[in-house]
Coordinates of C-alpha atoms and ligand atoms in Angstrom, one line a residue:
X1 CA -15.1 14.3 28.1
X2 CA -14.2 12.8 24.7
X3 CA -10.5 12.8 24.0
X4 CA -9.2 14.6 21.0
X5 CA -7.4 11.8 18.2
X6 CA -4.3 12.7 18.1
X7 CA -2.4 10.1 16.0
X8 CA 0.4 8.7 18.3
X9 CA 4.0 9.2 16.6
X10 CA 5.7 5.9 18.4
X11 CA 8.6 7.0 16.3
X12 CA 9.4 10.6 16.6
X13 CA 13.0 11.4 16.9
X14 CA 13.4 12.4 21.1
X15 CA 14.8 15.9 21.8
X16 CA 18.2 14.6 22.1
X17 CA 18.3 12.2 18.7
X18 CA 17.1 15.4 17.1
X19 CA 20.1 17.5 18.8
X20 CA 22.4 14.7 17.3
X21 CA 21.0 14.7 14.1
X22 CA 21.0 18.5 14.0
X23 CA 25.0 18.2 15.0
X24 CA 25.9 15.1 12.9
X25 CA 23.5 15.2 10.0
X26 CA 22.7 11.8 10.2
X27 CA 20.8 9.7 12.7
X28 CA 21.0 6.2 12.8
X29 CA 21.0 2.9 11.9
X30 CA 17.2 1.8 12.8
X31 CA 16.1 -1.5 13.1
X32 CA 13.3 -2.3 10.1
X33 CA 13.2 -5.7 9.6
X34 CA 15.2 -8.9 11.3
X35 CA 17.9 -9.8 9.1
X36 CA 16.2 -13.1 8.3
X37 CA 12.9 -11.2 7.0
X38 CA 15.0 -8.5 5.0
X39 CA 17.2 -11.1 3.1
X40 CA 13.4 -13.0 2.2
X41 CA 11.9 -9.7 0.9
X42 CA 15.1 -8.8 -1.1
X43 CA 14.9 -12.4 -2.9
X44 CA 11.4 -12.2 -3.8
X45 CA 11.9 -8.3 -4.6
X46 CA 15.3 -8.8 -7.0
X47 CA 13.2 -11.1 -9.1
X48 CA 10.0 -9.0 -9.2
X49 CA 11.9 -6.1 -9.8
X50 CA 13.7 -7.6 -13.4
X51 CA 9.8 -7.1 -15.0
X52 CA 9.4 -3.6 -15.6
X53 CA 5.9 -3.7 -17.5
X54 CA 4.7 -1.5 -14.6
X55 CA 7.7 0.7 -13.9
X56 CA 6.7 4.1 -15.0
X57 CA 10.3 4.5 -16.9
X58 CA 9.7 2.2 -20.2
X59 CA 11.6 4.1 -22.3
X60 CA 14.4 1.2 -22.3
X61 CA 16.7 2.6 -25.5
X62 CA 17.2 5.7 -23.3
X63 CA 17.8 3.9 -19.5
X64 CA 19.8 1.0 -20.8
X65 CA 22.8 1.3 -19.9
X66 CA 22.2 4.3 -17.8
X67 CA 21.8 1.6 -14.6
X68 CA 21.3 4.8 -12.3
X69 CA 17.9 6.0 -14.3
X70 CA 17.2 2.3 -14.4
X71 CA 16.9 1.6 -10.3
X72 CA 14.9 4.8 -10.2
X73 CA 11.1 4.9 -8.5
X74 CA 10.1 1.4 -8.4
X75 CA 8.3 1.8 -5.2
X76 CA 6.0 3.4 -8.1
X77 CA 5.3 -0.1 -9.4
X78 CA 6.4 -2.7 -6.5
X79 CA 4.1 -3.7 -3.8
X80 CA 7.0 -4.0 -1.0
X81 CA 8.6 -1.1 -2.0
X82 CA 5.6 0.6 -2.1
X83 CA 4.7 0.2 2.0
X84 CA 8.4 0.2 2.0
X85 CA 8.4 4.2 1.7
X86 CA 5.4 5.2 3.9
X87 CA 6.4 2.7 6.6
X88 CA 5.6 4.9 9.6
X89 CA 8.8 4.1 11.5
X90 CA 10.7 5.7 8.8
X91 CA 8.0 8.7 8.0
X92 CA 7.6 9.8 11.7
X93 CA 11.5 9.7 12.0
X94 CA 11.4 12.1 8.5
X95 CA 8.4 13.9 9.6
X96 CA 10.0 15.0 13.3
X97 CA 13.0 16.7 10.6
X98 CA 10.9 18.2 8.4
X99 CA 7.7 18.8 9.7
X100 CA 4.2 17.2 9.0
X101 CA 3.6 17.3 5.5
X102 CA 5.6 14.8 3.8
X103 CA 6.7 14.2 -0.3
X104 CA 8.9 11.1 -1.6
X105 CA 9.9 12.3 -4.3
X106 CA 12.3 9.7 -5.6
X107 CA 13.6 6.4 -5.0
X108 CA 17.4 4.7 -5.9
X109 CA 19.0 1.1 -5.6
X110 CA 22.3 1.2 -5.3
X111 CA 23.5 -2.0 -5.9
X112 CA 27.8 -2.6 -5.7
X113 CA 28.8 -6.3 -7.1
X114 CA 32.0 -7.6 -6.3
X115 CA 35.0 -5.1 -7.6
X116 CA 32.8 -1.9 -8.0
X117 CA 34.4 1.5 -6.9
X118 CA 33.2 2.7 -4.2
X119 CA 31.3 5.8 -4.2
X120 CA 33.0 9.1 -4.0
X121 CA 32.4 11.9 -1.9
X122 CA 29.5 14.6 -2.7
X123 CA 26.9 16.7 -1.5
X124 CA 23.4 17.4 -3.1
X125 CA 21.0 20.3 -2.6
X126 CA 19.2 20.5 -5.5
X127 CA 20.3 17.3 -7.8
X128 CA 20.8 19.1 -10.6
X129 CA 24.6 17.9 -10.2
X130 CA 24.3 15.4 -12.9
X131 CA 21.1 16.5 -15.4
X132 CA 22.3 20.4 -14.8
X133 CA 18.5 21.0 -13.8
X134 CA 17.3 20.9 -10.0
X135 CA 15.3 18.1 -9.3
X136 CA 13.9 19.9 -6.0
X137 CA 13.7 23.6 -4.8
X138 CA 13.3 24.9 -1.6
X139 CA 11.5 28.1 -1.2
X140 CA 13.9 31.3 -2.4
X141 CA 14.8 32.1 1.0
X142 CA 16.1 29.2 1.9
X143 CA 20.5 29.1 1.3
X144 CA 20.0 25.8 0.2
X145 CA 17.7 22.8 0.9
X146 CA 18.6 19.1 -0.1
X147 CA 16.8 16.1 1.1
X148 CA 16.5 13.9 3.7
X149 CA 17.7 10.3 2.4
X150 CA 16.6 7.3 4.2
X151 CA 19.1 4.5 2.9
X152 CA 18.4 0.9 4.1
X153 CA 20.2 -1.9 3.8
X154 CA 19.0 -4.7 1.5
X155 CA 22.2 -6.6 2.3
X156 CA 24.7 -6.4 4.9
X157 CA 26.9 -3.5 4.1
X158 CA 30.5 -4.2 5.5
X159 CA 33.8 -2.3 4.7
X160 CA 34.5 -5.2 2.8
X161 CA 31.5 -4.5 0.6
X162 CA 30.5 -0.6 0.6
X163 CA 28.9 0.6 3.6
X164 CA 28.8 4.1 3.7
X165 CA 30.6 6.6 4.9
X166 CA 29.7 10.2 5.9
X167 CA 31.7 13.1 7.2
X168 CA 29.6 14.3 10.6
X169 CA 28.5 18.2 10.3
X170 CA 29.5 18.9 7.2
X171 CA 26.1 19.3 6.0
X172 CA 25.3 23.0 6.6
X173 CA 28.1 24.3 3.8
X174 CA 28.3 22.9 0.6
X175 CA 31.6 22.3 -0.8
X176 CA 30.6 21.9 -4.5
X177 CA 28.6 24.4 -6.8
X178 CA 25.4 22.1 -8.7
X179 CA 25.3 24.9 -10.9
X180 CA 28.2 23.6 -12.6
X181 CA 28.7 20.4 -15.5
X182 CA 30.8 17.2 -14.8
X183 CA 31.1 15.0 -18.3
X184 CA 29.8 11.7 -18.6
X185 CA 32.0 8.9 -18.9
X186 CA 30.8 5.5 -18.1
X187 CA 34.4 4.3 -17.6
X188 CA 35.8 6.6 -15.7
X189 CA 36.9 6.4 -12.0
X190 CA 38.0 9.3 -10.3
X191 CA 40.7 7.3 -7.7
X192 CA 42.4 4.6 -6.5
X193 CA 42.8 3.8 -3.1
X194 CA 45.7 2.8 -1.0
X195 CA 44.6 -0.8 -1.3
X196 CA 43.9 -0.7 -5.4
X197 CA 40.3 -0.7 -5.1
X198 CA 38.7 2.7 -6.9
X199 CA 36.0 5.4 -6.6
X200 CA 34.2 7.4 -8.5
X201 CA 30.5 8.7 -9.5
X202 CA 28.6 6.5 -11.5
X203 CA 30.3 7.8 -14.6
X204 CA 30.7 11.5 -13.6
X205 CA 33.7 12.9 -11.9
X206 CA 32.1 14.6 -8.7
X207 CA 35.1 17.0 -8.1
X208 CA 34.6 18.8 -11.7
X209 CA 31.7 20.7 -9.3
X210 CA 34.0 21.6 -6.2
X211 CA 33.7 25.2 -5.9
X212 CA 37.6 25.3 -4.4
X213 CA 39.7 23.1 -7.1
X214 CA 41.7 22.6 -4.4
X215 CA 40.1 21.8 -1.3
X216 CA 40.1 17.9 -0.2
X217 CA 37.5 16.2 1.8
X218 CA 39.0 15.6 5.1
X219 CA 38.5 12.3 5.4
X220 CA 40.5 11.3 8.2
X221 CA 37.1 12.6 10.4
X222 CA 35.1 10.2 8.1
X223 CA 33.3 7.2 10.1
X224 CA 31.7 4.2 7.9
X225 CA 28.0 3.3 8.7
X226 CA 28.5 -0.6 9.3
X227 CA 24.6 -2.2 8.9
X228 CA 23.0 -5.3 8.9
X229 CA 20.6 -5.9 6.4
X230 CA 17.2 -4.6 7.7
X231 CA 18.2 -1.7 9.1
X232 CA 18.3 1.7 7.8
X233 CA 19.9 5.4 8.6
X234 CA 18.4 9.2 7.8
X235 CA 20.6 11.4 6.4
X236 CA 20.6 15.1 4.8
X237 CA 21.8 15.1 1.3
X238 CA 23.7 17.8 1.7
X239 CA 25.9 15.7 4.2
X240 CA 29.7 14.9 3.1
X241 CA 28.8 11.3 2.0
X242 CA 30.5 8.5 0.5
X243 CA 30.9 4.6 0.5
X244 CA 33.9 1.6 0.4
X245 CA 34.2 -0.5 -2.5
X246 CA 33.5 -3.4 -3.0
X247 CA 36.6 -5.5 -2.8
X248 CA 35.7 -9.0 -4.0
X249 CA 36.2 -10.4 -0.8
X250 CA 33.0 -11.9 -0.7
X251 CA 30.7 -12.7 -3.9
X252 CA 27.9 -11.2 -2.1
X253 CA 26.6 -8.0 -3.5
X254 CA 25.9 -5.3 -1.3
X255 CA 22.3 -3.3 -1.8
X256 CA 21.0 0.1 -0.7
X257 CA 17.5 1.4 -1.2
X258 CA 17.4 4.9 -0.8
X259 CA 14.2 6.8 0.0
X260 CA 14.3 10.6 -0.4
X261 CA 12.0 12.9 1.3
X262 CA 11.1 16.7 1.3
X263 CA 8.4 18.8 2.7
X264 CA 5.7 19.2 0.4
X265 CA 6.3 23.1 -0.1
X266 CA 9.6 22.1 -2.0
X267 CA 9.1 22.1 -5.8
X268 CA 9.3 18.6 -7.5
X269 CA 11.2 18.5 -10.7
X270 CA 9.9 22.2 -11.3
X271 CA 9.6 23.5 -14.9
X272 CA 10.3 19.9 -16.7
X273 CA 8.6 16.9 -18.1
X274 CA 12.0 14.9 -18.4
X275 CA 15.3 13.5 -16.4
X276 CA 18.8 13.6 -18.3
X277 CA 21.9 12.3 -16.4
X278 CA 23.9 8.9 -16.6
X279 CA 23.8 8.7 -20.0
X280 CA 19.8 8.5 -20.2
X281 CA 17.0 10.4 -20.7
X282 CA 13.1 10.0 -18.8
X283 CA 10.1 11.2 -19.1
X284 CA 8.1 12.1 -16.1
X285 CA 4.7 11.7 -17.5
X286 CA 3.5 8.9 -15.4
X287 CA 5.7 10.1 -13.2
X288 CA 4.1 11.1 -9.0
X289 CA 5.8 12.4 -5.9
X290 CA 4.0 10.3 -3.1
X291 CA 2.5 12.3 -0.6
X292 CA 3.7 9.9 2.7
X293 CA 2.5 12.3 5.6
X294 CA 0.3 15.5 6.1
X295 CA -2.4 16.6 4.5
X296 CA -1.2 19.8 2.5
X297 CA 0.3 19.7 -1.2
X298 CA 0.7 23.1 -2.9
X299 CA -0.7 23.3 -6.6
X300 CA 2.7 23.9 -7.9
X301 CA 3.8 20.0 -7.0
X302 CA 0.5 19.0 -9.3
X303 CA 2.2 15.4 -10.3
X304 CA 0.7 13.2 -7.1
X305 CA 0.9 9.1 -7.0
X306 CA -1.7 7.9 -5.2
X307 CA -1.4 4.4 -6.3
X308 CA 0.7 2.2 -7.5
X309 CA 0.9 1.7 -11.4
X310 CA -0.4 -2.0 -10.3
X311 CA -3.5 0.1 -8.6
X312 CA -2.3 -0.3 -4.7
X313 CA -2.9 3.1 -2.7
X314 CA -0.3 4.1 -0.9
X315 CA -0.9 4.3 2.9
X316 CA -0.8 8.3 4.2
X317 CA 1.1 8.8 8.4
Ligands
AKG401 O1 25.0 3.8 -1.8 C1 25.9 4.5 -2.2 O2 27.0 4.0 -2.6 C2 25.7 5.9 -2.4 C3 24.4 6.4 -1.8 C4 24.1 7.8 -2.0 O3 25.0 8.6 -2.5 C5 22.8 8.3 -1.6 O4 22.0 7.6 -1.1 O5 22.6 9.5 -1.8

């Protein structure tokens, strides 16, 4: 008798790493690459990534400046970013989450250099907390969505240097309303910490959306996600999450890549051809959700990469 192919899925979350994750919100860290390989890709990738001729966002008057916009989607242009995102050891983790069929639908650095605030506490569901229109929708009956965020360590992240920090369970009741505006203001930080060093949003004051002015993350139940570079962690969005500052202690930078996935019945940047937040402004014309696992995409999600802008396909779980 011939044997059905069923694709093997080496790296399906277990029952009980799924009970965790469903209690936590968070799973993780997984080991990606060796330190040693990671610190070689993320030297040859910093320097590729400084020639945007192929990034899909050329309108440089409106990013520059707006850093944020900036680091957005280059696994749209990039080779190594591009495998990066379908690597099957992060999609089968993703896929045991949220089923087969598989979108990334955006990708972020976040870089922090050497006296950068650390990142304050949020939530997303829909990512319309900084443009004021969602960015993904779940299906109407759904209370609220969010994605699942992969966020791998380029670099080491330390406390000295801005690991991150989440608040475990808090991801099933959202404590701030996307519905409402924050104001933009590069400069501003939105705290200082006991030891001097600050926090804040990336220009936007995250608290202007709490739905309770005043309710407080408690943050003494807050744990930091130490990580060596190489490895990364899977998170919901809509998890109480956060990161350290970087102090200065070390002249190091610290680098996250976040990858952001959402089954493909969620609606991708629905009803817009453009991105406004951080001071900038996008369009999404060459813009495509990569479709990392499954086989089904409705019609409604018609903006599909299947290659690179350099021509590379990207490789399907
Ligand atoms: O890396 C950071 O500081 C923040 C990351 C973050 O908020 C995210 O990946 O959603």
């Amino acid at each position: 008798m011939e044997l059905l192919d069923t694709p093997t899925r080496q790296f399906a979350l277990s029952q009980q790493e799924l009970e965790s994750f469903r209690t936590n919100g968070f799973i993780g860290p997984f080991t990606l690459y060796s330190p040693e390989e990671m610190r070689e890709h993320w030297k040859r990738a910093r320097l590729r990534l400084l020639d945007r001729s192929a990034a899909v966002y050329q309108d440089l008057d409106a990013i520059s400046g707006a850093t944020n916009i900036a680091n957005y989607d280059r696994h749209l242009d990039d080779d190594f970013l591009a495998d990066h995102i379908t690597r099957p050891e992060i999609c089968e983790r993703v896929a045991s989450i949220l089923g087969p069929d598989l979108l990334c639908w955006r990708s972020e650095f976040f870089p922090k250099y050497p006296g950068d605030e650390g990142t304050d506490w949020h939530q997303a569901d829909t990512f319309a907390n900084a443009s004021g229109t969602p960015q993904i929708l779940w299906p109407e009956h759904e209370e609220f969505g969010g994605t699942i965020t992969v966020w791998t360590a380029f670099t080491d992240a330390t406390l000295d240097n801005g690991a991150l920090q989440f608040i475990p369970g808090t991801q099933n009741s959202m404590n701030y309303d996307e519905t409402k505006r924050m104001k933009y203001d590069p400069e501003q930080a939105t705290g200082v910490l006991k030891d001097g060093t600050r926090r804040g949003f990336f220009g936007y004051d995250y608290r202007e959306l709490q739905i309770d002015r005043d309710w407080k993350p408690d943050e003494s139940k807050a744990q930091s996600m130490v990580m060596q570079a190489g490895q990364f962690i899977v998170f919901w969005s809509t998890l109480m999450h956060a990161s350290h500052p970087h102090n200065g202690k070390s002249q190091e930078m610290r680098m996250g890549f976040a990858s952001r996935y959402v089954p493909s019945m969620v609606k991708v940047y629905p009803d817009t051809d453009y991105v406004e937040e951080y001071g900038g402004k996008i369009s999404l014309e060459r813009y495509g959700a990569v479709q990392v696992a499954g086989d089904h995409v409705p019609a409604y999600n018609s903006r599909i990469a299947t290659h690179t802008t350099r021509g590379k396909p990207f490789k399907r779980n």
